[in-house]
Short mmCIF file of C-alpha atoms and ligand atoms in Angstrom, two decimals:
data_model
loop_
_atom_site.label_atom_id
_atom_site.label_comp_id
_atom_site.label_asym_id
_atom_site.label_seq_id
_atom_site.Cartn_x
_atom_site.Cartn_y
_atom_site.Cartn_z
CA MET A 179 42.34 -26.01 8.38
CA SER A 180 40.31 -28.91 7.13
CA GLY A 181 36.83 -28.69 5.61
CA ALA A 182 35.76 -31.87 7.37
CA ASP A 183 32.37 -32.09 9.12
CA LEU A 184 30.73 -29.03 7.56
CA PHE A 185 28.37 -31.38 5.73
CA GLY A 186 28.32 -34.20 8.24
CA GLY A 187 31.51 -35.68 6.81
CA THR A 188 34.02 -34.11 4.52
CA LEU A 189 33.40 -31.51 1.84
CA GLU A 190 34.38 -33.99 -0.85
CA PRO A 191 31.25 -36.15 -1.27
CA VAL A 192 29.02 -33.11 -1.79
CA ARG A 193 30.71 -32.09 -5.04
CA LYS A 194 32.07 -35.42 -6.22
CA GLU A 195 32.42 -36.01 -9.95
CA GLU A 196 31.64 -39.50 -11.24
CA PRO A 197 32.43 -40.38 -14.87
CA LEU A 198 29.62 -42.35 -16.54
CA GLY A 199 31.68 -43.29 -19.59
CA ASP A 200 33.28 -41.35 -22.41
CA GLY A 201 31.58 -37.93 -22.70
CA ALA A 202 29.32 -38.39 -19.66
CA LEU A 203 29.80 -37.03 -16.17
CA LEU A 204 27.72 -37.01 -13.00
CA LEU A 205 28.33 -33.93 -10.85
CA ARG A 206 27.02 -34.73 -7.38
CA GLY A 207 25.45 -31.73 -5.65
CA PHE A 208 26.51 -29.33 -8.39
CA ALA A 209 23.19 -27.42 -8.31
CA LEU A 210 22.94 -27.12 -4.52
CA ALA A 211 24.68 -23.77 -4.28
CA ASP A 212 22.04 -22.27 -6.62
CA GLU A 213 19.05 -24.03 -5.09
CA VAL A 214 17.16 -20.92 -3.96
CA ALA A 215 17.59 -19.07 -7.26
CA LEU A 216 16.69 -22.19 -9.27
CA LEU A 217 13.47 -22.76 -7.34
CA ALA A 218 12.42 -19.10 -7.56
CA ALA A 219 12.99 -19.16 -11.32
CA LEU A 220 11.02 -22.40 -11.59
CA ASP A 221 8.07 -20.82 -9.76
CA ALA A 222 8.08 -17.90 -12.19
CA ILE A 223 8.10 -20.31 -15.18
CA LEU A 224 5.15 -22.24 -13.75
CA THR A 225 2.95 -19.17 -13.33
CA ARG A 226 3.30 -18.44 -17.07
CA ALA A 227 3.50 -21.99 -18.40
CA PRO A 228 1.78 -24.38 -15.97
CA TRP A 229 2.32 -28.14 -15.78
CA ARG A 230 0.54 -30.19 -18.40
CA HIS A 231 0.44 -33.83 -19.50
CA MET A 232 1.32 -34.09 -23.17
CA VAL A 233 0.05 -36.79 -25.48
CA THR A 234 2.35 -39.15 -27.41
CA PRO A 235 2.02 -39.35 -31.21
CA GLY A 236 0.23 -42.66 -30.53
CA GLY A 237 -2.36 -40.85 -28.40
CA GLN A 238 -1.23 -41.88 -24.90
CA ARG A 239 -1.17 -39.36 -22.07
CA MET A 240 2.39 -39.03 -20.72
CA SER A 241 2.58 -39.63 -16.98
CA VAL A 242 5.41 -37.11 -16.55
CA ALA A 243 3.99 -33.56 -16.27
CA MET A 244 5.97 -31.05 -18.35
CA THR A 245 6.59 -27.43 -19.20
CA ASN A 246 9.40 -25.46 -20.85
CA ALA A 247 11.50 -22.33 -20.69
CA GLY A 248 13.72 -20.81 -23.34
CA GLN A 249 13.46 -19.77 -26.96
CA LEU A 250 12.26 -23.26 -27.84
CA GLY A 251 10.14 -25.73 -25.92
CA TRP A 252 9.86 -29.47 -26.47
CA LEU A 253 6.41 -30.74 -27.40
CA SER A 254 4.67 -33.99 -28.03
CA ASP A 255 1.23 -34.32 -29.58
CA ARG A 256 -0.56 -36.36 -32.25
CA ARG A 257 1.66 -34.71 -34.87
CA GLY A 258 4.90 -35.92 -33.29
CA TYR A 259 7.82 -34.74 -31.16
CA ARG A 260 9.34 -31.34 -31.91
CA TYR A 261 10.46 -27.97 -30.58
CA GLU A 262 8.25 -24.88 -30.86
CA PRO A 263 8.82 -21.22 -29.84
CA ASN A 264 5.30 -20.88 -28.42
CA ASP A 265 3.38 -22.69 -25.72
CA PRO A 266 0.41 -24.24 -27.55
CA GLN A 267 -1.67 -23.88 -24.38
CA THR A 268 -1.37 -20.07 -24.22
CA GLY A 269 -0.23 -19.17 -27.75
CA GLN A 270 2.53 -17.11 -26.07
CA ALA A 271 6.29 -17.57 -26.21
CA TRP A 272 7.63 -19.96 -23.58
CA PRO A 273 8.99 -18.11 -20.51
CA ALA A 274 12.54 -16.90 -21.06
CA MET A 275 15.40 -19.12 -19.97
CA PRO A 276 16.35 -17.96 -16.47
CA PRO A 277 19.97 -16.75 -16.33
CA THR A 278 20.60 -19.10 -13.38
CA PHE A 279 19.64 -22.09 -15.54
CA GLN A 280 21.94 -20.90 -18.34
CA TRP A 281 24.83 -20.25 -16.04
CA LEU A 282 24.48 -23.57 -14.22
CA ALA A 283 24.20 -25.53 -17.48
CA ALA A 284 27.23 -23.81 -18.98
CA ALA A 285 29.31 -24.39 -15.83
CA ALA A 286 28.32 -28.09 -15.66
CA ALA A 287 29.00 -28.60 -19.37
CA THR A 288 32.42 -26.99 -18.99
CA ARG A 289 33.28 -29.39 -16.14
CA ALA A 290 32.42 -32.27 -18.50
CA GLY A 291 34.61 -30.88 -21.30
CA PHE A 292 31.98 -29.03 -23.32
CA ALA A 293 32.97 -25.37 -23.00
CA GLY A 294 30.72 -22.73 -24.61
CA PHE A 295 27.40 -24.53 -24.09
CA ALA A 296 24.55 -22.03 -24.52
CA PRO A 297 21.20 -23.79 -24.08
CA ASP A 298 18.13 -22.35 -25.81
CA ALA A 299 15.63 -24.89 -24.42
CA CYS A 300 14.87 -26.17 -20.94
CA LEU A 301 12.36 -29.00 -20.64
CA VAL A 302 11.00 -29.22 -17.10
CA ASN A 303 9.70 -32.64 -16.03
CA ARG A 304 7.71 -33.46 -12.89
CA TYR A 305 7.61 -37.03 -11.60
CA GLU A 306 5.19 -38.15 -8.93
CA ALA A 307 5.56 -41.46 -7.07
CA GLY A 308 5.14 -44.29 -9.60
CA THR A 309 5.95 -42.11 -12.60
CA ARG A 310 8.62 -43.40 -14.98
CA LEU A 311 10.22 -42.34 -18.23
CA SER A 312 10.92 -45.11 -20.69
CA LEU A 313 14.29 -45.50 -22.43
CA HIS A 314 14.75 -43.02 -25.26
CA GLN A 315 17.38 -40.97 -27.09
CA ASP A 316 17.26 -37.17 -27.21
CA ARG A 317 17.28 -36.63 -30.96
CA ASP A 318 14.88 -33.80 -31.75
CA GLU A 319 17.71 -31.24 -31.55
CA CYS A 320 19.53 -29.85 -34.61
CA ASP A 321 23.13 -30.25 -33.49
CA PHE A 322 24.26 -33.42 -31.74
CA ASN A 323 27.64 -31.78 -31.06
CA GLN A 324 25.93 -29.91 -28.23
CA PRO A 325 25.65 -31.78 -24.93
CA ILE A 326 22.65 -32.37 -22.67
CA VAL A 327 22.66 -31.08 -19.10
CA SER A 328 20.17 -32.63 -16.68
CA VAL A 329 19.50 -31.22 -13.19
CA SER A 330 17.71 -33.30 -10.55
CA LEU A 331 15.61 -31.66 -7.82
CA GLY A 332 13.30 -33.04 -5.14
CA ILE A 333 12.83 -36.71 -4.27
CA PRO A 334 15.41 -39.31 -5.45
CA ALA A 335 15.15 -41.36 -8.61
CA VAL A 336 17.12 -44.02 -10.43
CA PHE A 337 18.38 -42.77 -13.79
CA LEU A 338 18.83 -45.46 -16.40
CA PHE A 339 21.84 -44.68 -18.56
CA GLY A 340 22.12 -47.08 -21.45
CA GLY A 341 24.27 -47.33 -24.54
CA LEU A 342 23.88 -46.28 -28.16
CA HIS A 343 21.55 -49.23 -28.83
CA ARG A 344 18.20 -49.69 -27.15
CA THR A 345 19.12 -53.22 -26.15
CA ASP A 346 22.35 -52.20 -24.34
CA ARG A 347 21.98 -52.89 -20.65
CA PRO A 348 21.60 -49.55 -18.85
CA GLN A 349 23.62 -48.45 -15.82
CA ARG A 350 21.42 -47.63 -12.82
CA VAL A 351 22.44 -44.26 -11.44
CA PRO A 352 20.74 -43.05 -8.24
CA LEU A 353 20.16 -39.28 -8.45
CA VAL A 354 19.24 -36.94 -5.61
CA HIS A 355 18.38 -33.27 -5.17
CA GLY A 356 21.14 -31.11 -6.64
CA ASP A 357 22.83 -33.74 -8.82
CA VAL A 358 23.66 -32.78 -12.40
CA VAL A 359 24.38 -35.20 -15.27
CA VAL A 360 26.05 -34.08 -18.50
CA TRP A 361 26.30 -36.23 -21.63
CA GLY A 362 27.68 -35.21 -25.00
CA GLY A 363 30.20 -36.09 -27.70
CA PRO A 364 30.38 -39.90 -27.95
CA ALA A 365 27.66 -40.18 -25.26
CA ARG A 366 25.23 -37.69 -26.82
CA LEU A 367 22.88 -40.33 -28.25
CA ARG A 368 22.97 -42.77 -25.35
CA TYR A 369 19.58 -44.17 -24.42
CA HIS A 370 18.31 -43.04 -21.03
CA GLY A 371 15.21 -43.09 -18.85
CA VAL A 372 13.96 -43.05 -15.28
CA LEU A 373 12.74 -46.04 -13.23
CA PRO A 374 9.33 -45.65 -11.51
CA VAL A 375 9.97 -43.05 -8.82
CA LYS A 376 9.54 -44.34 -5.25
CA SER A 377 7.24 -42.49 -2.90
CA ALA A 378 9.26 -40.06 -0.74
CA HIS A 379 9.15 -36.56 0.66
CA HIS A 380 11.56 -33.72 0.02
CA PRO A 381 11.61 -30.86 2.56
CA VAL A 382 11.42 -28.17 -0.14
CA LEU A 383 9.77 -29.80 -3.16
CA GLY A 384 7.35 -32.11 -1.39
CA ASP A 385 6.38 -35.44 -2.92
CA CYS A 386 7.80 -35.00 -6.39
CA ARG A 387 10.97 -35.04 -8.42
CA ILE A 388 11.63 -32.21 -10.86
CA ASN A 389 14.18 -32.53 -13.64
CA LEU A 390 15.51 -29.70 -15.77
CA THR A 391 16.89 -30.85 -19.12
CA LEU A 392 18.90 -28.11 -20.80
CA ARG A 393 19.61 -28.39 -24.48
CA ARG A 394 20.68 -26.49 -27.55
CA ALA A 395 17.69 -27.35 -29.70
CA GLY A 396 17.79 -24.84 -32.57
C1 LIG B 445 14.71 -36.69 -19.90
O1 LIG B 445 15.31 -37.59 -20.43
O2 LIG B 445 14.07 -35.84 -20.54
C2 LIG B 445 14.69 -36.54 -18.39
C3 LIG B 445 15.61 -37.42 -17.65
C4 LIG B 445 15.42 -37.26 -16.15
O3 LIG B 445 14.32 -36.93 -15.70
O4 LIG B 445 16.37 -37.50 -15.39
FE1 LIG B 446 15.83 -37.48 -22.52
#
């Protein structure tokens, strides 16, 4: 029996793996099977640690709204970028990392060749139409041997995936609901960002894109 036509074509495109260079892999639709559990866990995080717009060390309000889950949460304020165990807004620990997030991140990392990934930090980003994230490296973590796992939910976006130097011309990678990108090893410090998100509507998440970035920070 063939699996054709279950998803309006063949089964293949839904879970296709696309290499993005040495140490980097795009897993199309990898999060779709866990969509309901992921969104329920996200709701629970948001009741305890609501969206907020952080301020850059230079004093600019970031257009991406953020929150965190896990033992450590990523922060930006006038004092710089860093990870902290507590939400400065409530003084309480960040909400625990949902097991679904951990499991998904570990499974995606394993597919990309990074077995044993155990994230302790999940940065949650919300992009509205027009919101962008400028090119940057993720370098506030202690151990660059640990990969990054990034889960896209909601409306589409174009992920910019550059090289190890800011001036390297980035690849433009369209990401949709359920796609997961993993980068580690030789790709761990590649510059990346998000082009201004185009106005769109997602049946479940509405007019925004939500990205989960899972990391081993401590
Ligand atoms: C990030 O670099 O923190 C997020 C990337 C994304 O939203 O895809
Ligand atoms: Fe990043």
